[in-house]
PDB file of C-alpha atoms in Angstrom:
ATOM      1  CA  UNK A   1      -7.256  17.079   1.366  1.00  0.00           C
ATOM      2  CA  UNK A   2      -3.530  17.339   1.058  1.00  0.00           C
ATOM      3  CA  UNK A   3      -1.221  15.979   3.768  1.00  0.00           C
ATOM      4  CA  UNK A   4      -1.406  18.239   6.637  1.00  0.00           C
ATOM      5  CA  UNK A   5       0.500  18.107  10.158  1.00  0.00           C
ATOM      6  CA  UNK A   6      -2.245  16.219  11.392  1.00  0.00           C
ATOM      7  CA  UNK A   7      -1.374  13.175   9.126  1.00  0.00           C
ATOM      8  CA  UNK A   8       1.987  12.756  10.891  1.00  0.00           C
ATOM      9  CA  UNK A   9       0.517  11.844  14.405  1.00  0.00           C
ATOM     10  CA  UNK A  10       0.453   8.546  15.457  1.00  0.00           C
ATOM     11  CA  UNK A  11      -3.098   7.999  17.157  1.00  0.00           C
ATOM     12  CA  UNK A  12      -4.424   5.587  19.473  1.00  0.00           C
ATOM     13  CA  UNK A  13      -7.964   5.129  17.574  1.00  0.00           C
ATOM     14  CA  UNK A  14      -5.497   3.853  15.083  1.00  0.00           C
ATOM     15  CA  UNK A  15      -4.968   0.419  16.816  1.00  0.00           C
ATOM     16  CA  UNK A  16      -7.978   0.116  18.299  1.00  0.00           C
ATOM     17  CA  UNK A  17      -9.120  -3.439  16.400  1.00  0.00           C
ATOM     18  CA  UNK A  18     -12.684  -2.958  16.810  1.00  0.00           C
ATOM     19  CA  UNK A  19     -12.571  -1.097  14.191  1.00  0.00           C
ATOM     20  CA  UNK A  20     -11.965  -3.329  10.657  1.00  0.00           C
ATOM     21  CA  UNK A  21     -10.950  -0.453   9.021  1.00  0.00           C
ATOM     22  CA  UNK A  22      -7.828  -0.211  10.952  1.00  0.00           C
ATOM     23  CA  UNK A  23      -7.986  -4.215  10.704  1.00  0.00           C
ATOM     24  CA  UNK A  24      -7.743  -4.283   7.031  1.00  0.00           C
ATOM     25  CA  UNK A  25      -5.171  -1.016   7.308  1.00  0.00           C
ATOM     26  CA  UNK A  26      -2.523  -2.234   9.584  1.00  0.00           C
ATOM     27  CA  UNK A  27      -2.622  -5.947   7.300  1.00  0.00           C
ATOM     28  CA  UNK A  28      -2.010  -4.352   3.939  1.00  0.00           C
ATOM     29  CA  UNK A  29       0.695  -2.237   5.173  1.00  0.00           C
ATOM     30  CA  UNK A  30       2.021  -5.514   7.085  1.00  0.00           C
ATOM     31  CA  UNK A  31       1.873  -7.692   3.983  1.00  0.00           C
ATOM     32  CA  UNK A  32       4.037  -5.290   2.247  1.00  0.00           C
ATOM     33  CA  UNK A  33       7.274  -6.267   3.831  1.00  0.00           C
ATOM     34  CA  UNK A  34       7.322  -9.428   2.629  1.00  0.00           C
ATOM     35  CA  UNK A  35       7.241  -7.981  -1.193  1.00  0.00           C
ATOM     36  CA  UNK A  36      10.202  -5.682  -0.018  1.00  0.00           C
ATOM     37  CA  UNK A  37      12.161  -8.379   1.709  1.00  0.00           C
ATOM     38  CA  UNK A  38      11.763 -11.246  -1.041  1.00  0.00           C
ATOM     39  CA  UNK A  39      13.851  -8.281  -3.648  1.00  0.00           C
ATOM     40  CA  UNK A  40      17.547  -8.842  -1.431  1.00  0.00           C
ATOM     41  CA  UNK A  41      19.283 -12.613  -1.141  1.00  0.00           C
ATOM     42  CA  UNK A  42      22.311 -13.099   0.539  1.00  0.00           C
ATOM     43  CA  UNK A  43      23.243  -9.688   1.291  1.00  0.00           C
ATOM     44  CA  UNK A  44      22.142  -7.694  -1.773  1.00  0.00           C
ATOM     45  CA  UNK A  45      19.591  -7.198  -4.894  1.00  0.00           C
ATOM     46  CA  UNK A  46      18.000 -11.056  -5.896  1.00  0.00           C
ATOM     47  CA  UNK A  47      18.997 -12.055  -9.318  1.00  0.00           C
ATOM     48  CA  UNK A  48      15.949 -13.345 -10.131  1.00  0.00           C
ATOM     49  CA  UNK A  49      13.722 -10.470  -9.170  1.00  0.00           C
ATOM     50  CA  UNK A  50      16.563  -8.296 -11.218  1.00  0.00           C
ATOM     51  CA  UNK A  51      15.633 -10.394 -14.288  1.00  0.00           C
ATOM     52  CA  UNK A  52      11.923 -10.370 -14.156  1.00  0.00           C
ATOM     53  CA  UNK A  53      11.829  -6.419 -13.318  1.00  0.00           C
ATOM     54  CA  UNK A  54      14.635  -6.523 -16.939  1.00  0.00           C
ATOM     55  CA  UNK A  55      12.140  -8.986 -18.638  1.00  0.00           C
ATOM     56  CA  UNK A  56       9.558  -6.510 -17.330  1.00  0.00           C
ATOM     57  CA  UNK A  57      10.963  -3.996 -19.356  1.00  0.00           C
ATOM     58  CA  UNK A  58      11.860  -1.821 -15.879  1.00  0.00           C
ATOM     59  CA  UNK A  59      15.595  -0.281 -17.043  1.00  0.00           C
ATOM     60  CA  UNK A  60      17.983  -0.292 -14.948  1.00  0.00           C
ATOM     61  CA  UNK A  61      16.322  -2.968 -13.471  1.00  0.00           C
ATOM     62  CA  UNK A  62      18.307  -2.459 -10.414  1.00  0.00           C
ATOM     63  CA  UNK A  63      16.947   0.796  -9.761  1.00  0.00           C
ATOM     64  CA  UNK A  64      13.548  -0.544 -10.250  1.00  0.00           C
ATOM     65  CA  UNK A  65      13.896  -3.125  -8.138  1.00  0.00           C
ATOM     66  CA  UNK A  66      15.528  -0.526  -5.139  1.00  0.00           C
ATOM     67  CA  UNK A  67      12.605   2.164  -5.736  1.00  0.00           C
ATOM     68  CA  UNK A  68       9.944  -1.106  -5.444  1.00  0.00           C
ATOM     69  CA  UNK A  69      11.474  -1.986  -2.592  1.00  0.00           C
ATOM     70  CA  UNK A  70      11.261   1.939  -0.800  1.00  0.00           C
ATOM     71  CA  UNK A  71       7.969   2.095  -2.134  1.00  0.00           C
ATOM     72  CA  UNK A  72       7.166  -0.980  -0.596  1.00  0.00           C
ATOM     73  CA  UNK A  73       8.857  -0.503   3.105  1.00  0.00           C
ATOM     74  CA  UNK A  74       6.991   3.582   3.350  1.00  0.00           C
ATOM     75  CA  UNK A  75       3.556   2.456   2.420  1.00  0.00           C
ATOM     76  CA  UNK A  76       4.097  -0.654   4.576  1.00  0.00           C
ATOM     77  CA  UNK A  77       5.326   1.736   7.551  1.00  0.00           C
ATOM     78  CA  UNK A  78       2.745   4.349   6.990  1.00  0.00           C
ATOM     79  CA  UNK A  79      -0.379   1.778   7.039  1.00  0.00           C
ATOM     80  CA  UNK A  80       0.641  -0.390  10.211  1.00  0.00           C
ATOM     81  CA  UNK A  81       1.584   3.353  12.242  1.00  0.00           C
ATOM     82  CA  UNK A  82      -1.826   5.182  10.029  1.00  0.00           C
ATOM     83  CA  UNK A  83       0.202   8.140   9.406  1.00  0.00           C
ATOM     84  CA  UNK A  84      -0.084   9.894   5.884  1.00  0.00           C
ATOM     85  CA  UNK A  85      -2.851   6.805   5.565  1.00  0.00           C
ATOM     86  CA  UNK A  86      -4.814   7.638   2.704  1.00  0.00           C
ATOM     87  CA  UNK A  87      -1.441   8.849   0.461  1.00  0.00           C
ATOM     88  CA  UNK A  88       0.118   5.494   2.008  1.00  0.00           C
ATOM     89  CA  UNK A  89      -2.978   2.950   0.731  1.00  0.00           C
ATOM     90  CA  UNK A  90      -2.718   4.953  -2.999  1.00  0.00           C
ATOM     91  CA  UNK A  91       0.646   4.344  -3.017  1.00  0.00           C
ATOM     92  CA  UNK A  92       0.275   0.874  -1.927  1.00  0.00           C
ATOM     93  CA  UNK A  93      -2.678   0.459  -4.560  1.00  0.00           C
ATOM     94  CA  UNK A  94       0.030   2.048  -7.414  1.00  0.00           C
ATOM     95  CA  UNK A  95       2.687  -0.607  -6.314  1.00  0.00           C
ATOM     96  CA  UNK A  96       0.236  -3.804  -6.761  1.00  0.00           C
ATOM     97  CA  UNK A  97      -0.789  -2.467 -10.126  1.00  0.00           C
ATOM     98  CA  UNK A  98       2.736  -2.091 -11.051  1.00  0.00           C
ATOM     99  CA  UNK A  99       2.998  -5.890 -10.055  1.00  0.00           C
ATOM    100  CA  UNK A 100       0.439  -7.034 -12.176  1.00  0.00           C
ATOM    101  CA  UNK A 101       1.435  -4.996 -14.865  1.00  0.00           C
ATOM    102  CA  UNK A 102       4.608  -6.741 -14.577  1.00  0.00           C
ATOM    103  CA  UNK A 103       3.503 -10.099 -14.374  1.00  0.00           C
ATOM    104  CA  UNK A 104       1.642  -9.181 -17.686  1.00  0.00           C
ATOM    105  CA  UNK A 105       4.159  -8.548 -19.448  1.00  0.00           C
ATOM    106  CA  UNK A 106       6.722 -11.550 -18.230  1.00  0.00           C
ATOM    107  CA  UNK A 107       3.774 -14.513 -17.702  1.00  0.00           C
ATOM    108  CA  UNK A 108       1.203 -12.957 -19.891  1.00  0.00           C
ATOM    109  CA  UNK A 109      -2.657 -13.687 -18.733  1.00  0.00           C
ATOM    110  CA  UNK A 110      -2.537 -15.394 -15.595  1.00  0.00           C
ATOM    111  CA  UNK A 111      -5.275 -15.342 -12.742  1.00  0.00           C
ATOM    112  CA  UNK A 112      -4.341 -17.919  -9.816  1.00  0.00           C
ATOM    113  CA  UNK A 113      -1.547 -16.810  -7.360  1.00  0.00           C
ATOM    114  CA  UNK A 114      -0.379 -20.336  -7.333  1.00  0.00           C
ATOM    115  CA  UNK A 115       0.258 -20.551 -10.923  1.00  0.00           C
ATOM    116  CA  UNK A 116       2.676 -16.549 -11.066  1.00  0.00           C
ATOM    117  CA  UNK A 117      -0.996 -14.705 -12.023  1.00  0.00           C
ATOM    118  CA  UNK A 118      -1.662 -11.933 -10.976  1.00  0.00           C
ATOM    119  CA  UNK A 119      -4.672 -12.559  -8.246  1.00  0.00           C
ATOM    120  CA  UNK A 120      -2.767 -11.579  -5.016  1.00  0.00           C
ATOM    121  CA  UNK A 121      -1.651  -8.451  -6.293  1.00  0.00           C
ATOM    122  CA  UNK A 122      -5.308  -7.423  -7.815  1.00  0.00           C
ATOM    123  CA  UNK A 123      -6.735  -8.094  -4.755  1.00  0.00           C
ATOM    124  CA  UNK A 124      -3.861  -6.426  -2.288  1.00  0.00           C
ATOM    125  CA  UNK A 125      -4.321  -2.929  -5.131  1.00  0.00           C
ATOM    126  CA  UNK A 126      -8.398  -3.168  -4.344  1.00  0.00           C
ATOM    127  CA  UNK A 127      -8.038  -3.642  -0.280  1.00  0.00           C
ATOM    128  CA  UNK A 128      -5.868  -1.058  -0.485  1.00  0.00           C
ATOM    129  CA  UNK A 129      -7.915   1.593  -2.552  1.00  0.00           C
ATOM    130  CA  UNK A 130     -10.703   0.489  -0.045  1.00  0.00           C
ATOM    131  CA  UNK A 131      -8.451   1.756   2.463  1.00  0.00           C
ATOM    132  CA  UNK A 132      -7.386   4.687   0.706  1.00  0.00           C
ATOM    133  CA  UNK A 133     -11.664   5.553   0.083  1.00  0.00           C
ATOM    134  CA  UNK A 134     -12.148   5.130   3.585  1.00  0.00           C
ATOM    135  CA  UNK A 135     -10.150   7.433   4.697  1.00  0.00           C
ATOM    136  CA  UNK A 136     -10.586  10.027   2.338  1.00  0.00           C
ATOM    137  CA  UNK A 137     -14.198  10.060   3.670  1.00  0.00           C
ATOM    138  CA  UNK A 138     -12.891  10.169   6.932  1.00  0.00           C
ATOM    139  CA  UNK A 139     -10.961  13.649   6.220  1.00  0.00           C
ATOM    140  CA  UNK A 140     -13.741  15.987   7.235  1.00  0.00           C
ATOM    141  CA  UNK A 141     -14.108  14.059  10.364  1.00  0.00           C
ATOM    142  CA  UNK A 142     -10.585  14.657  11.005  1.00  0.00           C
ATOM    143  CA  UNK A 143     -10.895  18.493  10.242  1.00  0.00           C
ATOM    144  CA  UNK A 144     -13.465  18.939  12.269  1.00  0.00           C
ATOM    145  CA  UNK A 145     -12.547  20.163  16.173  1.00  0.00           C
ATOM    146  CA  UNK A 146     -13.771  18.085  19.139  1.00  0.00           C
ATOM    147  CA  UNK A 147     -16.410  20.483  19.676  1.00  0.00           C
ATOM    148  CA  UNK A 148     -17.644  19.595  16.101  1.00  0.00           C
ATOM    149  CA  UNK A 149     -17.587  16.100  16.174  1.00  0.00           C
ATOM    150  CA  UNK A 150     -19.342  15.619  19.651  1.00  0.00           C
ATOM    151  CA  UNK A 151     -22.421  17.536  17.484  1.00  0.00           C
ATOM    152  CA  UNK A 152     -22.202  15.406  14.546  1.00  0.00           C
ATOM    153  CA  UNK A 153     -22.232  11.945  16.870  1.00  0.00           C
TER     154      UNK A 153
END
């Protein structure tokens, strides 16, 4: 259950996108760049993102906005490669709901992405959680030896 040796290896049946597991995987680590990248301007920390995280009540702000921004870029890594997955998609899950605690707090209630509510983020938290399910139900599977799993199939 806990991250073993195992959850370092980078696997084939990882990529193979037949699978919509790996599908939905690889895009929600993928769409978390984006939320790292849009935290620098010109060269260092964005102003405005430093403001919201303040209005957020995240102090220093700028070390909010840093440890967002690692949190962001390992879960992001460790989805698209499916190492550490299932720790990766939790982590992933706990960033979004950060997000939209955030966006509480600044915007109050908002729903529609296009108005600064918080609907992108819920639904990035519950892909990810799927993800993070998934794969803990895989773990046995994984444990198992190839002897094993030819029985099971």
């Amino acid at each position: 259950m806990f991250i073993t040796k195992d959850d370092f290896t980078i696997k084939a049946r990882n990529f193979d996108l037949s699978d919509g597991h790996n599908i939905v995987r690889i895009i929600c680590g993928a769409f978390m760049f984006p939320h790292a990248i849009g935290k620098f301007a010109a060269g260092g920390l964005a102003p405005g993102i430093v403001g919201f995280f303040a209005k957020a009540g995240f102090h220093p702000p700028e070390y909010w906005v840093l440890l967002a921004a690692a949190a962001e870029i390992a879960t992001g890594i460790a989805l698209v490669l499916g190492i550490c997955t299932r720790w990766a998609a939790l982590g992933a899950a706990g960033v979004m709901i950060f997000a939209v605690y955030a966006l509480q707090v600044v915007k109050g209630f908002g729903w529609t992405w296009n108005t600064g509510g918080y609907e992108y983020p819920v639904f990035w938290a519950i892909a990810a959680l799927a993800v993070a399910i998934t794969e803990f139900k895989r773990l046995p599977e994984r444990e198992a030896t190839p002897a094993q799993r030819l029985q099971v199939a």
